[in-house]
Short mmCIF file of C-alpha atoms in Angstrom, two decimals:
data_model
loop_
_atom_site.label_atom_id
_atom_site.label_comp_id
_atom_site.label_asym_id
_atom_site.label_seq_id
_atom_site.Cartn_x
_atom_site.Cartn_y
_atom_site.Cartn_z
CA TYR A 1 -34.24 -13.85 18.05
CA LYS A 2 -36.42 -15.69 20.57
CA LYS A 3 -37.99 -17.53 17.67
CA MET A 4 -34.54 -18.48 16.34
CA VAL A 5 -33.96 -21.01 19.09
CA LYS A 6 -30.86 -22.68 17.67
CA LEU A 7 -28.57 -20.01 16.24
CA ARG A 8 -25.12 -21.52 15.71
CA PRO A 9 -21.75 -20.03 14.73
CA ARG A 10 -20.68 -20.45 11.12
CA GLN A 11 -18.35 -23.37 10.49
CA ASP A 12 -15.66 -21.08 9.08
CA VAL A 13 -15.48 -19.05 12.31
CA HIS A 14 -12.85 -20.19 14.80
CA ALA A 15 -12.73 -19.12 18.44
CA TYR A 16 -9.37 -18.74 20.20
CA PRO A 17 -9.30 -18.46 24.03
CA LEU A 18 -7.15 -15.55 25.17
CA SER A 19 -6.89 -13.99 28.64
CA GLY A 20 -10.35 -15.15 29.73
CA GLU A 21 -11.96 -13.90 26.52
CA LEU A 22 -12.26 -15.13 22.95
CA VAL A 23 -10.81 -13.90 19.67
CA LEU A 24 -13.13 -14.86 16.83
CA PHE A 25 -11.71 -15.24 13.34
CA SER A 26 -13.92 -15.42 10.27
CA GLY A 27 -12.26 -17.46 7.53
CA GLU A 28 -14.57 -15.91 4.91
CA SER A 29 -13.95 -12.25 5.70
CA GLY A 30 -10.44 -12.68 7.14
CA ARG A 31 -11.35 -10.45 10.06
CA LEU A 32 -10.81 -10.67 13.83
CA TYR A 33 -13.41 -9.92 16.52
CA ARG A 34 -13.17 -9.78 20.28
CA ALA A 35 -15.67 -11.50 22.58
CA ASN A 36 -15.32 -10.39 26.21
CA ALA A 37 -16.04 -12.77 29.09
CA THR A 38 -19.82 -12.30 28.81
CA ALA A 39 -19.85 -12.68 25.02
CA ALA A 40 -17.59 -15.73 25.34
CA LEU A 41 -20.26 -17.44 27.47
CA ILE A 42 -22.84 -16.62 24.79
CA TRP A 43 -20.61 -18.03 22.07
CA HIS A 44 -20.03 -21.27 23.98
CA GLY A 45 -23.78 -21.48 24.58
CA LEU A 46 -24.44 -21.24 20.85
CA LEU A 47 -21.79 -23.86 20.12
CA THR A 48 -23.42 -26.33 22.49
CA GLY A 49 -26.85 -25.70 20.99
CA LEU A 50 -28.46 -23.83 23.89
CA LYS A 51 -31.73 -22.06 23.20
CA HIS A 52 -32.15 -18.30 23.59
CA GLU A 53 -33.91 -18.66 26.94
CA ASP A 54 -31.26 -21.10 28.18
CA ILE A 55 -28.48 -18.60 27.44
CA VAL A 56 -30.43 -15.88 29.27
CA ALA A 57 -30.75 -18.17 32.28
CA LEU A 58 -27.02 -19.00 32.14
CA LEU A 59 -26.03 -15.33 32.13
CA ASN A 60 -28.54 -14.52 34.86
CA GLU A 61 -26.96 -17.14 37.10
CA ALA A 62 -23.39 -16.09 36.26
CA PHE A 63 -23.78 -12.32 36.63
CA ASN A 64 -26.95 -11.83 38.72
CA ILE A 65 -28.38 -9.28 36.26
CA SER A 66 -32.09 -9.01 35.48
CA LYS A 67 -33.33 -11.24 32.68
CA ASP A 68 -34.85 -8.26 30.85
CA LYS A 69 -31.46 -6.49 30.75
CA ILE A 70 -29.72 -9.71 29.70
CA THR A 71 -32.26 -10.30 26.94
CA LEU A 72 -31.66 -6.83 25.48
CA ASP A 73 -27.87 -7.26 25.63
CA LEU A 74 -28.04 -10.76 24.17
CA ASP A 75 -30.19 -9.66 21.24
CA GLU A 76 -27.78 -6.79 20.53
CA ILE A 77 -24.76 -9.11 20.52
CA LEU A 78 -26.48 -11.67 18.29
CA SER A 79 -27.55 -8.94 15.88
CA GLN A 80 -23.98 -7.61 15.74
CA TRP A 81 -22.54 -11.07 15.16
CA GLN A 82 -25.01 -11.68 12.34
CA SER A 83 -24.14 -8.40 10.63
CA ASN A 84 -20.44 -9.28 10.96
CA GLY A 85 -21.00 -12.62 9.25
CA LEU A 86 -20.25 -14.75 12.30
CA LEU A 87 -23.74 -16.28 12.41
CA ASP A 88 -24.85 -15.48 8.88
CA SER A 89 -23.41 -15.08 5.38
CA HIS A 90 -23.08 -11.29 5.21
CA PRO A 91 -19.55 -10.42 6.41
CA LEU A 92 -18.15 -6.92 6.49
CA PRO A 93 -15.16 -6.28 4.24
CA PHE A 94 -11.72 -6.96 5.71
CA GLU A 95 -9.83 -3.77 6.47
CA ALA A 96 -6.03 -3.83 6.30
CA PHE A 97 -3.53 -1.24 5.23
CA SER A 98 -2.55 -3.34 2.20
CA HIS A 99 0.91 -1.83 1.87
CA SER A 100 -0.23 1.74 2.44
CA THR A 101 1.18 3.61 5.41
CA ASP A 102 0.77 6.82 7.37
CA ASP A 103 3.67 8.10 5.33
CA HIS A 104 1.86 7.91 2.03
CA LEU A 105 -1.56 6.93 0.74
CA PRO A 106 -1.47 5.59 -2.83
CA SER A 107 -2.81 7.97 -5.43
CA ALA A 108 -5.20 6.94 -8.17
CA GLU A 109 -3.70 4.36 -10.53
CA TYR A 110 -1.42 5.99 -13.06
CA SER A 111 -2.97 5.77 -16.52
CA GLY A 112 -0.69 8.01 -18.56
CA THR A 113 2.28 7.17 -20.72
CA ILE A 114 5.39 6.24 -18.75
CA PRO A 115 7.97 8.99 -19.32
CA PRO A 116 11.28 7.89 -20.89
CA PRO A 117 14.33 7.61 -18.60
CA ASN A 118 16.62 10.59 -18.29
CA GLN A 119 19.98 9.77 -19.85
CA LYS A 120 21.73 11.96 -17.27
CA SER A 121 19.94 10.50 -14.25
CA ILE A 122 21.71 10.16 -10.89
CA GLU A 123 21.96 6.62 -9.48
CA THR A 124 22.42 6.00 -5.75
CA TYR A 125 22.37 2.78 -3.70
CA TYR A 126 20.48 2.09 -0.49
CA ARG A 127 19.83 -0.85 1.78
CA ILE A 128 16.95 -1.52 4.17
CA LEU A 129 16.79 -4.98 5.71
CA ASP A 130 16.86 -7.47 2.82
CA SER A 131 16.22 -4.87 0.12
CA ARG A 132 19.25 -3.68 -1.86
CA ILE A 133 18.02 -0.79 -3.94
CA ALA A 134 19.38 1.08 -6.93
CA LEU A 135 17.49 4.37 -7.13
CA ARG A 136 17.75 6.58 -10.23
CA LEU A 137 16.60 10.19 -10.03
CA PRO A 138 16.23 12.45 -13.07
CA GLY A 139 18.47 15.27 -11.80
CA THR A 140 20.04 17.16 -8.91
CA GLU A 141 16.79 18.88 -7.96
CA GLU A 142 15.08 15.55 -7.20
CA ALA A 143 18.24 14.18 -5.56
CA GLN A 144 18.33 17.16 -3.17
CA LEU A 145 14.72 16.42 -2.20
CA VAL A 146 14.98 12.65 -1.81
CA HIS A 147 18.49 11.81 -0.66
CA PRO A 148 18.46 13.68 2.70
CA VAL A 149 15.34 11.71 3.68
CA ILE A 150 17.01 8.32 3.14
CA ALA A 151 20.71 9.23 3.39
CA HIS A 152 21.20 7.05 6.49
CA LEU A 153 20.33 4.01 4.30
CA ASN A 154 22.93 4.92 1.67
CA THR A 155 25.32 2.04 0.89
CA PRO A 156 27.75 3.20 -1.82
CA GLU A 157 29.65 -0.10 -1.96
CA LEU A 158 26.65 -2.14 -3.12
CA THR A 159 27.41 -4.10 -6.28
CA ARG A 160 24.33 -6.31 -6.55
CA CYS A 161 20.81 -4.96 -6.14
CA ASN A 162 17.55 -6.90 -5.97
CA VAL A 163 15.41 -3.79 -6.57
CA ASN A 164 15.64 -1.12 -9.26
CA LEU A 165 13.59 2.03 -8.76
CA GLU A 166 13.50 5.10 -10.95
CA VAL A 167 11.78 8.47 -10.81
CA ARG A 168 10.88 9.74 -14.27
CA ARG A 169 9.70 13.24 -15.07
CA SER A 170 7.06 14.19 -17.59
CA THR A 171 5.81 17.70 -18.33
CA ASP A 172 3.14 17.53 -15.63
CA CYS A 173 4.12 14.87 -13.07
CA SER A 174 6.76 12.57 -11.59
CA VAL A 175 6.30 8.80 -11.86
CA LEU A 176 7.98 6.21 -9.62
CA VAL A 177 8.82 3.21 -11.79
CA GLY A 178 9.90 -0.29 -10.73
CA ASP A 179 10.81 -3.03 -13.22
CA GLY A 180 9.44 -0.87 -16.02
CA ALA A 181 5.98 -0.51 -14.46
CA PRO A 182 4.54 2.57 -12.73
CA ILE A 183 4.27 2.24 -8.93
CA ASP A 184 2.93 5.66 -8.00
CA TRP A 185 3.02 9.26 -9.12
CA CYS A 186 2.65 12.85 -7.97
CA VAL A 187 2.11 16.25 -9.53
CA ASP A 188 4.03 18.38 -7.00
CA ASP A 189 7.83 17.98 -7.00
CA ARG A 190 7.65 18.01 -3.20
CA GLY A 191 5.77 14.71 -3.38
CA VAL A 192 8.68 12.73 -4.82
CA ALA A 193 10.35 11.98 -1.48
CA PRO A 194 7.11 10.61 0.09
CA LEU A 195 6.72 8.31 -2.93
CA VAL A 196 10.20 6.86 -2.48
CA HIS A 197 10.03 6.76 1.33
CA ALA A 198 6.76 4.81 1.31
CA LYS A 199 8.06 2.32 -1.24
CA LEU A 200 11.11 1.58 0.90
CA LEU A 201 8.82 0.54 3.77
CA VAL A 202 6.84 -1.73 1.47
CA LEU A 203 10.03 -3.31 0.13
CA ALA A 204 11.34 -3.87 3.66
CA TYR A 205 8.26 -5.98 4.31
CA GLU A 206 7.81 -7.66 0.92
CA LEU A 207 11.40 -8.88 0.65
CA SER A 208 11.65 -10.06 4.26
CA ASN A 209 10.61 -13.41 5.62
CA CYS A 210 8.37 -11.85 8.25
CA LEU A 211 5.01 -13.03 9.57
CA THR A 212 3.31 -9.66 9.21
CA GLY A 213 3.80 -5.93 8.88
CA ILE A 214 1.93 -3.91 11.50
CA HIS A 215 1.02 -0.23 11.22
CA ALA A 216 2.98 0.79 14.29
CA ALA A 217 6.02 2.54 15.67
CA ALA A 218 8.61 0.93 17.92
CA VAL A 219 11.27 2.22 20.31
CA VAL A 220 13.70 0.66 22.79
CA TRP A 221 14.56 1.76 26.33
CA LYS A 222 17.36 -0.27 27.93
CA ASP A 223 16.13 -3.88 27.56
CA HIS A 224 12.50 -2.98 26.82
CA CYS A 225 11.13 -2.86 23.27
CA ILE A 226 7.76 -1.09 22.98
CA LEU A 227 5.39 -1.67 20.08
CA MET A 228 2.97 1.24 19.44
CA PRO A 229 0.22 0.37 16.93
CA ALA A 230 -2.18 3.18 16.11
CA LEU A 231 -4.51 4.61 13.51
CA SER A 232 -3.41 7.58 11.44
CA GLY A 233 -3.86 10.83 13.37
CA SER A 234 -3.42 9.24 16.79
CA GLY A 235 -0.19 11.13 17.55
CA LYS A 236 1.96 7.99 17.20
CA SER A 237 4.77 9.65 15.23
CA THR A 238 4.78 12.72 17.49
CA LEU A 239 5.12 10.52 20.56
CA THR A 240 7.85 8.53 18.82
CA GLY A 241 9.76 11.75 18.11
CA ALA A 242 9.45 12.81 21.75
CA LEU A 243 10.62 9.42 23.05
CA VAL A 244 13.58 9.39 20.66
CA GLY A 245 14.43 12.95 21.72
CA SER A 246 14.53 11.82 25.36
CA GLY A 247 17.02 9.01 24.70
CA PHE A 248 14.97 6.05 23.49
CA GLN A 249 16.50 4.08 20.65
CA TYR A 250 14.52 4.28 17.43
CA CYS A 251 13.28 1.18 15.58
CA SER A 252 10.47 2.23 13.28
CA ASP A 253 7.90 4.98 12.78
CA ASP A 254 5.24 3.52 10.54
CA MET A 255 5.63 -0.20 10.01
CA VAL A 256 6.88 -2.88 12.39
CA LEU A 257 7.81 -6.27 10.99
CA LEU A 258 6.97 -9.27 13.19
CA THR A 259 9.18 -12.27 12.53
CA GLN A 260 8.09 -15.88 12.26
CA LYS A 261 9.45 -16.34 15.80
CA PRO A 262 6.73 -15.20 18.24
CA GLY A 263 7.48 -11.94 20.03
CA LYS A 264 10.33 -10.83 17.76
CA MET A 265 10.51 -7.85 15.43
CA ARG A 266 12.96 -6.42 12.91
CA PRO A 267 13.65 -2.66 12.98
CA ALA A 268 13.07 -0.75 9.74
CA THR A 269 14.63 2.61 10.54
CA VAL A 270 13.29 4.92 7.87
CA SER A 271 13.03 8.61 8.74
CA ILE A 272 10.25 9.71 11.12
CA GLY A 273 7.49 11.38 9.12
CA LEU A 274 6.06 14.32 11.08
CA LYS A 275 3.02 16.32 10.00
CA SER A 276 2.88 20.08 10.56
CA GLY A 277 1.05 19.81 13.90
CA SER A 278 4.11 18.09 15.40
CA TRP A 279 6.79 20.60 14.40
CA ASP A 280 6.37 23.14 17.20
CA LEU A 281 5.66 20.43 19.77
CA LEU A 282 8.99 18.74 19.05
CA SER A 283 11.10 21.88 18.48
CA LYS A 284 12.84 21.58 21.85
CA GLU A 285 13.88 17.93 21.39
CA HIS A 286 14.68 18.36 17.69
CA PRO A 287 15.71 21.97 16.86
CA MET A 288 16.71 20.91 13.34
CA LEU A 289 13.05 20.28 12.47
CA ALA A 290 12.49 23.94 11.64
CA SER A 291 15.18 23.86 8.95
CA LEU A 292 14.12 20.62 7.26
CA PRO A 293 12.41 20.85 3.85
CA THR A 294 8.66 20.45 3.64
CA HIS A 295 7.25 17.67 1.49
CA ILE A 296 3.69 17.20 0.24
CA ARG A 297 1.98 13.83 0.42
CA ASN A 298 -0.66 12.84 -2.10
CA ASP A 299 -3.32 13.47 0.54
CA GLY A 300 -2.21 17.12 0.55
CA LYS A 301 -0.65 17.07 4.03
CA CYS A 302 2.67 18.75 4.69
CA ILE A 303 5.35 16.55 6.21
CA ARG A 304 8.96 16.82 7.34
CA TYR A 305 11.23 13.82 7.70
CA LEU A 306 13.30 13.62 10.85
CA PRO A 307 16.40 11.48 10.23
CA PRO A 308 16.95 8.69 12.77
CA PRO A 309 19.34 9.56 15.61
CA THR A 310 22.82 8.11 15.66
CA ASN A 311 21.77 5.54 18.29
CA ASN A 312 19.06 4.02 16.09
CA LEU A 313 18.91 0.25 15.70
CA THR A 314 20.63 -1.22 12.65
CA ASN A 315 18.78 -2.53 9.61
CA THR A 316 20.87 -5.70 9.38
CA PRO A 317 19.19 -9.08 8.81
CA SER A 318 20.55 -10.34 12.14
CA THR A 319 18.91 -7.60 14.24
CA MET A 320 15.85 -9.02 15.97
CA LEU A 321 14.30 -7.54 19.09
CA THR A 322 11.98 -9.08 21.67
CA ILE A 323 8.85 -6.98 22.18
CA SER A 324 8.16 -6.42 25.89
CA HIS A 325 5.10 -4.11 25.85
CA ILE A 326 2.31 -3.12 23.47
CA VAL A 327 1.06 0.44 23.93
CA PHE A 328 -1.77 1.97 21.88
CA PRO A 329 -1.17 5.76 21.96
CA SER A 330 -3.95 8.27 21.47
CA TYR A 331 -3.55 12.04 21.72
CA GLN A 332 -6.47 13.63 23.59
CA SER A 333 -6.61 17.39 24.19
CA LYS A 334 -6.31 18.54 27.81
CA ILE A 335 -6.01 15.14 29.44
CA ASN A 336 -3.56 13.81 32.00
CA ALA A 337 -1.35 11.01 30.75
CA ALA A 338 -3.09 7.73 31.58
CA MET A 339 -1.79 4.21 30.93
CA GLN A 340 -4.78 1.84 31.05
CA PRO A 341 -4.22 -1.95 30.97
CA ILE A 342 -6.36 -3.88 28.48
CA SER A 343 -6.78 -7.57 27.75
CA GLN A 344 -4.65 -9.33 25.16
CA ALA A 345 -7.82 -10.12 23.19
CA GLU A 346 -8.65 -6.42 22.96
CA GLY A 347 -5.02 -5.70 22.12
CA LEU A 348 -5.00 -8.11 19.19
CA CYS A 349 -8.20 -6.62 17.79
CA ARG A 350 -6.79 -3.09 18.20
CA ILE A 351 -3.73 -4.15 16.19
CA ALA A 352 -6.05 -5.39 13.44
CA GLU A 353 -7.96 -2.10 13.59
CA ALA A 354 -4.74 -0.07 13.29
CA GLY A 355 -3.84 -1.96 10.12
CA TYR A 356 -1.57 -4.81 9.11
CA ASP A 357 -0.66 -6.93 6.12
CA ILE A 358 -0.02 -10.66 5.80
CA ARG A 359 0.88 -12.28 2.51
CA GLY A 360 -2.13 -14.25 1.37
CA GLY A 361 -4.25 -12.80 4.18
CA LEU A 362 -4.99 -14.20 7.59
CA SER A 363 -5.47 -17.94 8.03
CA PHE A 364 -6.38 -20.10 10.99
CA ALA A 365 -2.73 -21.10 11.47
CA ARG A 366 -1.51 -17.49 11.30
CA VAL A 367 -4.12 -16.31 13.79
CA GLN A 368 -2.89 -19.06 16.11
CA GLN A 369 0.66 -17.71 15.71
CA LEU A 370 -0.54 -14.23 16.65
CA ILE A 371 -2.46 -15.61 19.64
CA VAL A 372 0.68 -17.37 20.91
CA TRP A 373 2.68 -14.18 20.37
CA ILE A 374 0.37 -11.83 22.25
CA ALA A 375 -0.83 -14.22 25.00
CA LYS A 376 1.76 -13.13 27.57
CA MET A 377 2.25 -9.58 26.32
CA PRO A 378 1.17 -6.67 28.56
CA CYS A 379 -1.11 -4.35 26.58
CA TYR A 380 -2.12 -0.77 27.36
CA VAL A 381 -4.20 2.06 25.95
CA PHE A 382 -2.22 5.28 26.47
CA LEU A 383 -4.07 8.62 26.50
CA TYR A 384 -1.91 11.74 26.58
CA SER A 385 -1.78 15.44 25.72
CA ASN A 386 1.48 16.81 27.16
CA LEU A 387 4.51 15.21 25.50
CA GLY A 388 6.81 15.67 28.49
CA LYS A 389 4.36 13.92 30.79
CA ALA A 390 3.78 11.27 28.15
CA VAL A 391 7.50 10.44 28.03
CA ASP A 392 7.59 10.26 31.85
CA ALA A 393 4.57 7.94 31.87
CA VAL A 394 6.20 5.55 29.40
CA LYS A 395 9.44 5.51 31.40
CA SER A 396 7.46 4.93 34.60
CA LEU A 397 5.72 1.96 33.01
CA LEU A 398 9.05 0.42 32.07
CA ARG A 399 10.61 1.06 35.47
CA GLU A 400 7.68 -0.71 37.14
CA SER A 401 8.20 -3.66 34.80
#
């Protein structure tokens, strides 16, 4: 790198100042990167055309660290930026959840013949946000599996629907069909409810006028609305179940919809999907869990759906909540509950890592909207093992606010 005296950022990479750091957005890859205070100085140095040795001298003066150590760190950062396509033309692929959720990972594309509709199918009507859904199931067996999972969304008086879904049975599988085309399929009958449940989340996002859908849960305590983005397997849904069991109002378990107005979200109160590792942990708060039917996702994991409590937030178009805190939960075995503040720049990149979807992908204008939204938002990484202590830690955070 010492020979490459005038490395410069690519023209399609924009830098957004945020909480003393930078968020870098690559227009080519559509991906966000965080530059901490030190990396931000390096980036500004490259923008102004400083040579390698000039940047080393700048960092030496700013941080009083040996030039040898700075040189090693600088070369590592430049190498990483090049591999990420920020200084070169080899970007990494953009990773977003692309309409998949914790609740259900899409199976391989269905290539068989679409089964014919059942003439004696059972039709039921549901509503979630702006989606008015007519769902047809082939018989009582499928209805007994699916309806309890989404019964709280049942709207018998619906006369006009903007979505028609149908589950059709063949000799070896069930196929979820929308507008005559296959959406997804499963072999095990116990996979039908996850198919439908996941599609309802997608519809809630697709038919809304929201800025983005984030892979996150959300709950409300008094006048505080907490957004909890997390990767699959982080314990997000288990923590959500514990918070709801202790009196928090429930908003969403797997996808949070951010509105076009910065800082606002719309609740999408589908049932809370809990994998088998959560059942015993939440048995005290939710005794009914043990009696709920077990469903099988296409990834082979067993799941039970906990219906939202009676104090859940409504799915009406007028319900919009102001997010007050962003907490990134992570279950860690044998650790005391610890709420660690992080910068907004790190928070935004963690949201991107957890997964999100924006129609047409990210753009410079949309990144600016997200920057404005998160700029004044307190962000935390939350490590926990004991659910009771975790609930107390979240309440303590809100009381201090």
